[in-house]
Amino acid sequence: MKFLYEKDLRQMKYNILTSTRHDETVRAIAQHLGVSNAKLRMVLIRRLDMSLLENLGSRWEMGLQHADDGDPLAEELGYELFTRFIPLVDTETMQTIYADTTAMTQDMPFNDAIARGKERIREAVLS
Amino acid sequence: MKKSVDVSIPLGPMHPCWKEPVRLKCETAGERVLKTEMELGYMKKGIERIMRGRPWQEVMFLAERVCGICSVIHNMVFIETMEEISDIAVPPRAAYLRVVVNELDRMASHLIANFSYCYTIEHETLAMYLLNTREIVLDNLERITGSRINTAYMIPGGVRFDLLPEDAAAMLADLVKVEEEMKRYVRIFETGPLIALRSKGIGFMSHEEAIRAHTVGPTARASGVEDSDLRLRHPTYRALGFTQITRTEGDNFARNMVRFQEVFQSIDLIRKCIETLPEGPIRGGGLCKAGETSYAGEAPRGELTYTIKTDEYGRVVDIAIRTPSIMNIEACAHTMIKGATSIADVTSTFISSDPCVACNER
């Protein structure tokens, strides 16, 4: 539903993401996901609210420190990082991708399976 | 038959309980809050942009104006960052005086935070008592610095004014009064049935959630996050034997209680500083140089970080400020309020995290 008093927040969200510290974070996340900075900014603006965008840097730092400890596959895919720390992929989708990638590691080399898993995460993020 | 409807309830930007404008959009199912979204941008100052290209002598005054409630810590962290860049030493007497002023500011901030909470849950008697006590604290801040809010007390290599013996004696006498009053207020808060009903078990945030959102300050400490007070690493505080206050409940009650306990701790720290105040100069001098660093200090609301790049004349080329409210407000909106069983608890939960929108929108 579109309310009369709803404002278009895209410009303000863009301003948050292009400040010095946030820009560094966006670049780091984009590199991790293998997408362009502009596309990631577009997704972040669409999916996250202003307070989460402001806190993006801290969540990214905490995610790198604490997410997916001890599980190399989850760590490579960013299982918790992109669901609980920075919610870009919904949990069910991530669980499916994780389960499928785990199955793929039985049939093909680990790195190839990871590459396919990451490709699906990229699609989920950009969808 | 009672029906529950799903509605989107916007709170703010102008709300009687908010100190500053912010809009909280709550998606509800009946009384239950399913999701919240926060809309900022009603008081964006662009202060980081204004600071760029200016000499440090101007930026130190601008830094205080990021937040009116915790202006002293903005001054302190900015100056300590400049000192770290330029390798400027602070005389011991000045370092102790900085702690005195910083702790007075912390007391004033915690008192207004708890005032806001009591006012929000409509315990106006306690709210007004707390605001009244805050006046004594601000009077003492004025006694040392000459100003109640934007004090500009700290400068690279020292502080502006010394603490005279008669002022120190008057301050200690005032602190006795504040401590007595605070004991009574804490008793009211701890034992009040209305307060318990509106605070205990409300706005819960677990230890894991607190870490995930990188919450800081009393908000993190109320959820049992250890080693989350930067005063533990500050040399002057370490010399004073500072220890962190932590609670494990993680609810509105705990967040307010941590702030109450920290007021008593601040009183003790000020007393210790005055009793052991070293003799000597209050200004050591020094020249601000070129460099780049990131430095953090413990504000009343938590970790405050300044990342500064300067040129050879001490001009601020680039600056980024990360205030504690950025993390705490976000955690509040997406963790504490989400899942609240009553829409009536949203305002009190939001206020319990001591949100500073001015800090959030530098």
Coordinates of C-alpha atoms in Angstrom, one line a residue:
Chain A
M1 CA 0.0 0.0 0.0
K2 CA 1.3 3.4 -0.9
F3 CA 0.5 6.1 1.7
L4 CA 0.4 9.8 0.9
Y5 CA 2.9 10.6 3.5
E6 CA 5.5 8.0 2.3
K7 CA 8.7 9.7 1.1
D8 CA 11.0 8.5 -1.5
L9 CA 14.1 7.5 0.6
R10 CA 16.3 6.4 -2.3
Q11 CA 18.4 9.6 -2.4
M12 CA 19.0 9.6 1.3
K13 CA 19.9 5.9 1.3
Y14 CA 22.3 6.5 -1.5
N15 CA 23.9 9.3 0.5
I16 CA 24.4 7.0 3.4
L17 CA 26.0 4.3 1.2
T18 CA 28.4 6.7 -0.5
S19 CA 29.9 8.2 2.7
T20 CA 33.6 7.3 3.3
R21 CA 33.2 4.3 5.6
H22 CA 30.1 2.9 4.0
D23 CA 31.6 3.1 0.6
E24 CA 34.5 0.9 1.8
T25 CA 32.1 -1.6 3.2
V26 CA 29.9 -1.7 0.1
R27 CA 33.0 -2.4 -2.0
A28 CA 34.1 -5.2 0.3
I29 CA 30.7 -6.9 0.2
A30 CA 30.5 -6.5 -3.6
Q31 CA 33.9 -8.1 -4.0
H32 CA 32.9 -10.9 -1.7
L33 CA 29.7 -11.5 -3.7
G34 CA 31.3 -10.9 -7.1
V35 CA 28.8 -8.2 -8.1
S36 CA 29.3 -4.6 -9.2
N37 CA 29.2 -1.9 -6.5
A38 CA 26.4 -0.1 -8.2
K39 CA 24.2 -3.2 -8.4
L40 CA 24.9 -4.0 -4.8
R41 CA 24.0 -0.4 -3.8
M42 CA 20.7 -0.8 -5.7
V43 CA 19.9 -4.0 -3.8
L44 CA 20.8 -2.6 -0.4
I45 CA 18.7 0.5 -1.0
R46 CA 15.7 -1.7 -2.1
R47 CA 15.9 -4.2 0.7
L48 CA 17.3 -2.6 3.9
D49 CA 16.0 0.3 5.9
M50 CA 18.0 3.5 6.7
S51 CA 19.1 2.4 10.2
L52 CA 20.4 -0.9 8.9
L53 CA 22.3 0.9 6.1
E54 CA 23.8 3.2 8.7
N55 CA 24.9 0.1 10.7
L56 CA 26.2 -1.8 7.6
G57 CA 29.9 -1.4 8.4
S58 CA 29.5 -2.7 12.0
R59 CA 27.4 -5.6 10.9
W60 CA 29.9 -6.5 8.2
E61 CA 32.8 -6.3 10.7
M62 CA 31.0 -8.5 13.3
G63 CA 29.9 -10.9 10.5
L64 CA 33.5 -11.4 9.4
Q65 CA 34.5 -12.0 13.1
H66 CA 31.7 -14.2 14.3
A67 CA 29.6 -15.7 11.4
D68 CA 29.9 -19.3 10.4
D69 CA 32.7 -20.2 12.8
G70 CA 34.1 -23.7 12.2
D71 CA 32.2 -24.6 9.0
P72 CA 34.4 -23.9 5.9
L73 CA 31.5 -24.4 3.4
A74 CA 29.2 -22.0 5.3
E75 CA 32.0 -19.6 5.7
E76 CA 32.7 -19.6 1.9
L77 CA 29.0 -19.1 1.1
G78 CA 28.4 -16.6 3.8
Y79 CA 25.6 -18.6 5.3
E80 CA 25.1 -16.6 8.4
L81 CA 26.8 -13.5 7.1
F82 CA 24.1 -12.9 4.4
T83 CA 21.1 -14.1 6.4
R84 CA 21.6 -13.0 10.0
F85 CA 24.2 -10.3 9.9
I86 CA 23.3 -8.6 6.7
P87 CA 19.9 -9.9 5.6
L88 CA 20.2 -10.0 1.8
V89 CA 19.1 -13.6 1.3
D90 CA 16.1 -15.2 3.2
T91 CA 17.0 -18.1 5.4
E92 CA 15.0 -20.8 3.5
T93 CA 16.7 -19.9 0.2
M94 CA 20.1 -20.0 1.9
Q95 CA 19.3 -23.4 3.5
T96 CA 18.4 -24.8 0.1
I97 CA 21.6 -23.4 -1.5
Y98 CA 23.7 -24.7 1.4
A99 CA 22.2 -28.2 1.2
D100 CA 22.6 -28.4 -2.6
T101 CA 26.2 -27.2 -2.4
T102 CA 26.9 -29.8 0.3
A103 CA 25.6 -32.5 -2.0
M104 CA 27.6 -31.1 -4.9
T105 CA 30.8 -31.4 -2.9
Q106 CA 30.4 -35.2 -3.0
D107 CA 30.3 -35.2 -6.9
M108 CA 32.8 -32.5 -7.8
P109 CA 35.9 -30.6 -6.4
F110 CA 35.2 -28.4 -3.4
N111 CA 36.1 -25.2 -5.2
D112 CA 33.8 -25.9 -8.2
A113 CA 30.9 -26.6 -5.8
I114 CA 31.6 -23.4 -3.9
A115 CA 31.7 -21.4 -7.2
R116 CA 28.3 -22.8 -8.2
G117 CA 26.9 -22.1 -4.7
K118 CA 28.2 -18.6 -4.8
E119 CA 26.6 -18.1 -8.2
R120 CA 23.2 -19.1 -6.8
I121 CA 23.7 -16.7 -3.9
R122 CA 24.5 -13.9 -6.3
E123 CA 21.3 -14.7 -8.2
A124 CA 19.3 -14.7 -4.9
V125 CA 20.8 -11.3 -3.8
L126 CA 20.1 -9.7 -7.2
S127 CA 16.6 -11.1 -7.7
Chain B
M1 CA -15.7 -12.5 18.8
K2 CA -12.5 -10.5 19.0
K3 CA -10.8 -10.0 15.7
S4 CA -7.2 -9.1 15.1
V5 CA -6.3 -7.1 12.1
D6 CA -2.9 -6.6 10.4
V7 CA -2.0 -2.9 10.1
S8 CA 1.0 -0.8 9.6
I9 CA 1.4 1.7 12.5
P10 CA 3.7 4.6 11.9
L11 CA 5.1 6.1 15.1
G12 CA 6.6 9.6 14.6
P13 CA 8.4 11.5 13.2
M14 CA 6.8 13.8 15.8
H15 CA 5.9 11.7 18.8
P16 CA 5.4 13.0 22.4
C17 CA 7.9 10.4 23.7
W18 CA 10.6 11.0 21.1
K19 CA 13.3 13.6 22.0
E20 CA 14.1 13.9 18.3
P21 CA 12.3 13.2 15.1
V22 CA 12.4 9.7 13.7
R23 CA 9.8 7.5 12.1
L24 CA 9.2 3.9 13.1
K25 CA 7.0 1.9 10.9
C26 CA 5.6 -1.2 12.7
E27 CA 3.9 -4.0 10.8
T28 CA 1.6 -5.6 13.3
A29 CA -0.8 -8.6 13.6
G30 CA -3.2 -7.5 16.2
E31 CA -1.1 -6.3 19.1
R32 CA 2.0 -8.2 18.0
V33 CA 4.8 -6.4 16.2
L34 CA 6.0 -8.5 13.3
K35 CA 8.5 -6.1 11.7
T36 CA 9.8 -2.6 12.1
E37 CA 11.4 -0.2 9.7
M38 CA 13.1 3.0 10.6
E39 CA 13.0 6.2 8.6
L40 CA 15.7 8.7 9.3
G41 CA 16.6 12.0 7.6
Y42 CA 14.5 14.5 9.5
M43 CA 17.5 16.3 11.1
K44 CA 20.5 15.5 8.9
K45 CA 23.2 18.1 9.6
G46 CA 25.9 17.1 7.2
I47 CA 28.4 17.9 9.9
E48 CA 31.1 15.6 8.6
R49 CA 31.0 17.4 5.3
I50 CA 31.2 20.8 7.1
M51 CA 34.2 19.6 9.0
R52 CA 36.2 18.7 5.9
G53 CA 38.9 21.2 4.9
R54 CA 38.7 23.2 8.2
P55 CA 41.5 23.6 10.7
W56 CA 41.3 21.5 13.9
Q57 CA 40.6 24.7 15.9
E58 CA 37.2 25.0 14.2
V59 CA 36.5 21.3 14.0
M60 CA 36.8 20.8 17.8
F61 CA 33.8 23.1 18.2
L62 CA 31.9 21.4 15.5
A63 CA 32.6 18.0 16.9
E64 CA 30.8 18.9 20.1
R65 CA 27.8 19.9 18.1
V66 CA 27.2 16.4 16.7
C67 CA 25.3 15.7 19.9
G68 CA 24.0 18.1 22.6
I69 CA 23.6 15.5 25.3
C70 CA 27.1 13.9 25.1
S71 CA 29.0 16.8 23.8
V72 CA 32.0 16.3 26.1
I73 CA 32.9 12.9 24.8
H74 CA 32.8 14.2 21.2
N75 CA 35.3 16.9 22.3
M76 CA 37.4 14.3 24.1
V77 CA 37.6 11.7 21.4
F78 CA 38.3 14.3 18.7
I79 CA 41.1 15.9 20.7
E80 CA 42.5 12.5 21.7
T81 CA 42.5 11.4 18.0
M82 CA 44.4 14.6 17.1
E83 CA 46.8 13.9 20.0
E84 CA 47.4 10.4 18.7
I85 CA 48.1 11.7 15.2
S86 CA 50.5 14.3 16.4
D87 CA 52.0 12.4 19.2
I88 CA 51.1 15.0 21.9
A89 CA 51.4 14.0 25.5
V90 CA 48.8 15.1 28.1
P91 CA 50.0 16.2 31.6
P92 CA 48.6 13.8 34.4
R93 CA 46.6 16.5 36.0
A94 CA 44.8 17.4 32.8
A95 CA 44.1 13.6 32.1
Y96 CA 42.4 13.4 35.5
L97 CA 40.4 16.5 34.9
R98 CA 39.3 15.1 31.6
V99 CA 37.9 12.1 33.4
V100 CA 36.0 14.3 35.9
V101 CA 34.3 16.3 33.2
N102 CA 33.6 13.2 31.1
E103 CA 32.0 11.4 34.0
L104 CA 29.9 14.4 34.9
D105 CA 28.7 14.4 31.3
R106 CA 28.0 10.7 31.5
M107 CA 25.9 11.2 34.6
A108 CA 23.9 14.0 32.9
S109 CA 23.4 11.7 29.8
H110 CA 22.3 8.7 31.9
L111 CA 20.0 10.8 34.0
I112 CA 18.2 12.3 31.0
A113 CA 18.0 8.8 29.4
N114 CA 16.3 7.3 32.4
F115 CA 14.2 10.4 32.8
S116 CA 12.9 9.8 29.2
Y117 CA 12.2 6.2 30.0
C118 CA 10.2 7.0 33.2
Y119 CA 8.4 9.7 31.3
T120 CA 7.5 7.2 28.5
I121 CA 6.1 4.6 30.9
E122 CA 4.2 7.5 32.6
H123 CA 6.1 7.4 35.9
E124 CA 6.3 11.2 35.8
T125 CA 7.2 11.6 39.5
L126 CA 10.5 9.6 39.2
A127 CA 11.1 11.3 35.8
M128 CA 10.9 14.7 37.3
Y129 CA 13.1 13.7 40.2
L130 CA 15.8 12.5 37.8
L131 CA 15.6 15.7 35.7
N132 CA 15.9 17.7 38.9
T133 CA 19.1 15.8 40.0
R134 CA 20.5 16.3 36.5
E135 CA 20.5 20.0 37.1
I136 CA 22.9 19.6 40.0
V137 CA 25.2 17.6 37.7
L138 CA 25.0 20.3 35.0
D139 CA 25.7 23.0 37.6
N140 CA 29.0 21.2 38.4
L141 CA 29.9 20.9 34.8
E142 CA 29.5 24.6 34.6
R143 CA 31.5 25.1 37.7
I144 CA 34.6 23.5 36.1
T145 CA 34.2 24.4 32.4
G146 CA 32.0 27.6 32.5
S147 CA 29.4 26.0 30.4
R148 CA 26.6 23.4 30.9
I149 CA 26.4 21.8 27.4
N150 CA 29.0 22.7 24.8
T151 CA 32.0 23.0 27.1
A152 CA 35.0 22.9 24.7
Y153 CA 37.0 22.0 27.8
M154 CA 39.7 19.8 26.2
I155 CA 42.4 21.0 23.8
P156 CA 45.3 19.1 22.4
G157 CA 47.9 18.6 25.2
G158 CA 45.6 19.5 28.1
V159 CA 42.4 21.2 29.3
R160 CA 41.3 24.8 29.4
F161 CA 40.7 25.4 33.1
D162 CA 42.1 24.1 36.4
L163 CA 39.9 22.8 39.2
L164 CA 40.2 25.2 42.1
P165 CA 40.2 23.6 45.7
E166 CA 37.0 25.5 46.7
D167 CA 35.3 24.2 43.5
A168 CA 36.5 20.7 44.2
A169 CA 35.1 20.9 47.7
A170 CA 31.7 22.2 46.5
M171 CA 31.5 19.5 43.9
L172 CA 32.2 16.7 46.4
A173 CA 29.4 18.1 48.6
D174 CA 27.1 18.1 45.7
L175 CA 28.0 14.6 44.8
V176 CA 27.0 13.4 48.3
K177 CA 23.6 15.0 47.7
V178 CA 23.3 13.4 44.3
E179 CA 24.3 10.0 45.6
E180 CA 21.7 10.1 48.4
E181 CA 19.0 11.1 46.0
M182 CA 20.0 8.5 43.5
K183 CA 19.8 5.7 46.1
R184 CA 16.2 6.7 46.7
Y185 CA 15.4 6.8 43.0
V186 CA 17.0 3.5 42.3
R187 CA 14.9 1.9 45.1
I188 CA 11.8 3.4 43.5
F189 CA 12.8 2.0 40.1
E190 CA 13.8 -1.4 41.4
T191 CA 10.7 -2.0 43.5
G192 CA 8.0 -0.1 41.7
P193 CA 5.2 -2.6 40.5
L194 CA 4.2 -0.3 37.5
I195 CA 7.9 -0.1 36.4
A196 CA 8.3 -3.9 36.7
L197 CA 5.2 -4.4 34.6
R198 CA 6.3 -2.2 31.8
S199 CA 10.0 -3.1 32.0
K200 CA 10.9 -6.6 33.1
G201 CA 11.0 -9.1 30.2
I202 CA 10.0 -6.3 27.7
G203 CA 12.2 -5.5 24.8
F204 CA 14.5 -8.5 25.2
M205 CA 17.7 -8.7 23.3
S206 CA 19.9 -11.8 23.7
H207 CA 23.7 -11.9 24.0
E208 CA 24.1 -13.2 20.5
E209 CA 21.8 -10.6 19.0
A210 CA 23.7 -7.9 20.8
I211 CA 26.9 -9.1 19.3
R212 CA 25.5 -9.5 15.8
A213 CA 24.3 -5.9 15.6
H214 CA 27.5 -4.7 17.3
T215 CA 25.5 -3.0 20.1
V216 CA 27.7 -1.0 22.4
G217 CA 27.5 0.8 25.8
P218 CA 24.8 0.1 28.4
T219 CA 22.6 -1.5 25.7
A220 CA 25.3 -4.2 25.1
R221 CA 26.2 -4.5 28.8
A222 CA 22.6 -5.1 29.8
S223 CA 22.7 -8.1 27.5
G224 CA 25.8 -9.5 29.1
V225 CA 28.4 -8.5 26.5
E226 CA 31.7 -8.6 28.3
D227 CA 34.6 -6.3 27.5
S228 CA 32.3 -3.8 25.9
D229 CA 33.5 -0.7 27.7
L230 CA 36.4 1.2 26.2
R231 CA 37.2 2.8 29.5
L232 CA 38.8 -0.6 30.3
R233 CA 41.5 0.3 27.8
H234 CA 41.9 4.0 28.5
P235 CA 45.1 4.6 30.5
T236 CA 43.6 7.1 33.0
Y237 CA 40.6 4.9 33.7
R238 CA 42.9 1.9 34.1
A239 CA 45.0 3.9 36.6
L240 CA 41.8 4.6 38.5
G241 CA 40.9 0.8 38.7
F242 CA 37.9 1.0 36.5
T243 CA 35.7 -2.2 36.1
Q244 CA 32.8 -2.8 33.8
I245 CA 29.2 -3.1 34.9
T246 CA 27.3 -5.9 33.2
R247 CA 23.8 -7.4 33.6
T248 CA 22.4 -10.4 31.9
E249 CA 18.6 -9.8 31.7
G250 CA 18.8 -8.0 28.3
D251 CA 15.4 -6.2 28.8
N252 CA 14.3 -2.6 29.3
F253 CA 14.7 -2.9 33.1
A254 CA 18.4 -4.1 32.7
R255 CA 19.3 -1.3 30.3
N256 CA 18.0 1.3 32.8
M257 CA 19.6 -0.3 35.7
V258 CA 23.0 -0.4 34.0
R259 CA 22.7 3.3 33.5
F260 CA 21.7 3.8 37.2
Q261 CA 24.6 1.7 38.4
E262 CA 27.0 3.7 36.1
V263 CA 25.9 6.9 37.7
F264 CA 27.1 5.6 41.0
Q265 CA 30.3 4.4 39.4
S266 CA 30.8 7.9 37.8
I267 CA 30.4 9.5 41.3
D268 CA 33.1 7.1 42.7
L269 CA 35.4 7.8 39.7
I270 CA 35.1 11.6 40.2
R271 CA 35.8 11.3 43.9
K272 CA 38.8 9.1 43.2
C273 CA 40.1 11.6 40.7
I274 CA 39.7 14.6 43.0
E275 CA 41.3 12.7 45.9
T276 CA 44.3 11.7 43.9
L277 CA 44.5 14.7 41.5
P278 CA 48.2 15.1 40.6
E279 CA 49.9 18.4 41.0
G280 CA 51.4 20.0 37.9
P281 CA 50.4 21.9 34.7
I282 CA 47.1 21.5 32.9
R283 CA 48.5 22.2 29.5
G284 CA 51.6 20.6 27.9
G285 CA 51.4 22.2 24.5
G286 CA 52.0 20.6 21.2
L287 CA 51.5 21.1 17.5
C288 CA 48.9 19.2 15.4
K289 CA 50.6 17.5 12.4
A290 CA 49.7 15.5 9.3
G291 CA 48.5 11.9 9.7
E292 CA 45.6 9.5 9.7
T293 CA 44.2 7.4 12.4
S294 CA 41.1 5.9 13.9
Y295 CA 40.5 6.3 17.6
A296 CA 37.6 5.3 19.9
G297 CA 36.4 6.4 23.3
E298 CA 33.5 5.3 25.5
A299 CA 30.6 7.7 25.2
P300 CA 27.6 7.5 27.6
R301 CA 25.8 5.4 24.9
G302 CA 28.9 3.3 24.0
E303 CA 31.8 3.2 21.6
L304 CA 32.4 6.5 19.7
T305 CA 34.9 6.3 16.8
Y306 CA 36.6 9.2 15.0
T307 CA 38.6 8.4 11.8
I308 CA 40.5 11.5 10.9
K309 CA 43.0 12.4 8.2
T310 CA 44.9 15.7 8.6
D311 CA 47.5 17.7 6.6
E312 CA 50.7 19.3 7.8
Y313 CA 48.8 22.5 9.1
G314 CA 46.5 20.4 11.2
R315 CA 43.6 20.8 8.8
V316 CA 41.0 18.0 8.7
V317 CA 41.2 16.6 5.2
D318 CA 38.8 13.7 5.9
I319 CA 36.7 12.7 8.8
A320 CA 34.2 9.9 9.6
I321 CA 32.4 9.6 12.8
R322 CA 30.8 6.4 14.0
T323 CA 28.5 7.1 16.9
P324 CA 27.1 4.5 19.3
S325 CA 23.5 5.2 18.5
I326 CA 24.0 3.9 14.9
M327 CA 24.4 0.4 16.3
N328 CA 22.0 0.7 19.2
I329 CA 19.1 2.2 17.3
E330 CA 19.4 -0.4 14.6
A331 CA 19.5 -3.3 17.1
C332 CA 16.5 -1.8 18.9
A333 CA 14.4 -1.5 15.7
H334 CA 15.3 -5.0 14.3
T335 CA 15.7 -7.0 17.5
M336 CA 14.2 -5.5 20.6
I337 CA 10.9 -4.2 19.1
K338 CA 10.4 -7.0 16.6
G339 CA 8.2 -9.6 18.3
A340 CA 6.9 -7.2 21.0
T341 CA 3.6 -8.5 22.3
S342 CA 2.0 -5.1 22.6
I343 CA 2.3 -2.0 20.5
A344 CA 2.3 0.0 23.7
D345 CA 5.7 -1.4 24.5
V346 CA 7.3 0.0 21.3
T347 CA 7.9 3.5 22.6
S348 CA 9.3 2.4 25.9
T349 CA 11.6 -0.2 24.3
F350 CA 12.8 2.4 21.8
I351 CA 13.6 4.9 24.6
S352 CA 15.2 2.2 26.8
S353 CA 18.0 1.9 24.2
D354 CA 18.8 5.6 24.8
P355 CA 18.5 6.5 21.1
C356 CA 20.2 9.7 19.9
V357 CA 19.0 10.6 16.5
A358 CA 21.3 13.6 16.3
C359 CA 24.3 11.2 16.6
N360 CA 22.8 8.9 14.1
E361 CA 22.4 11.7 11.5
R362 CA 25.7 13.4 11.8

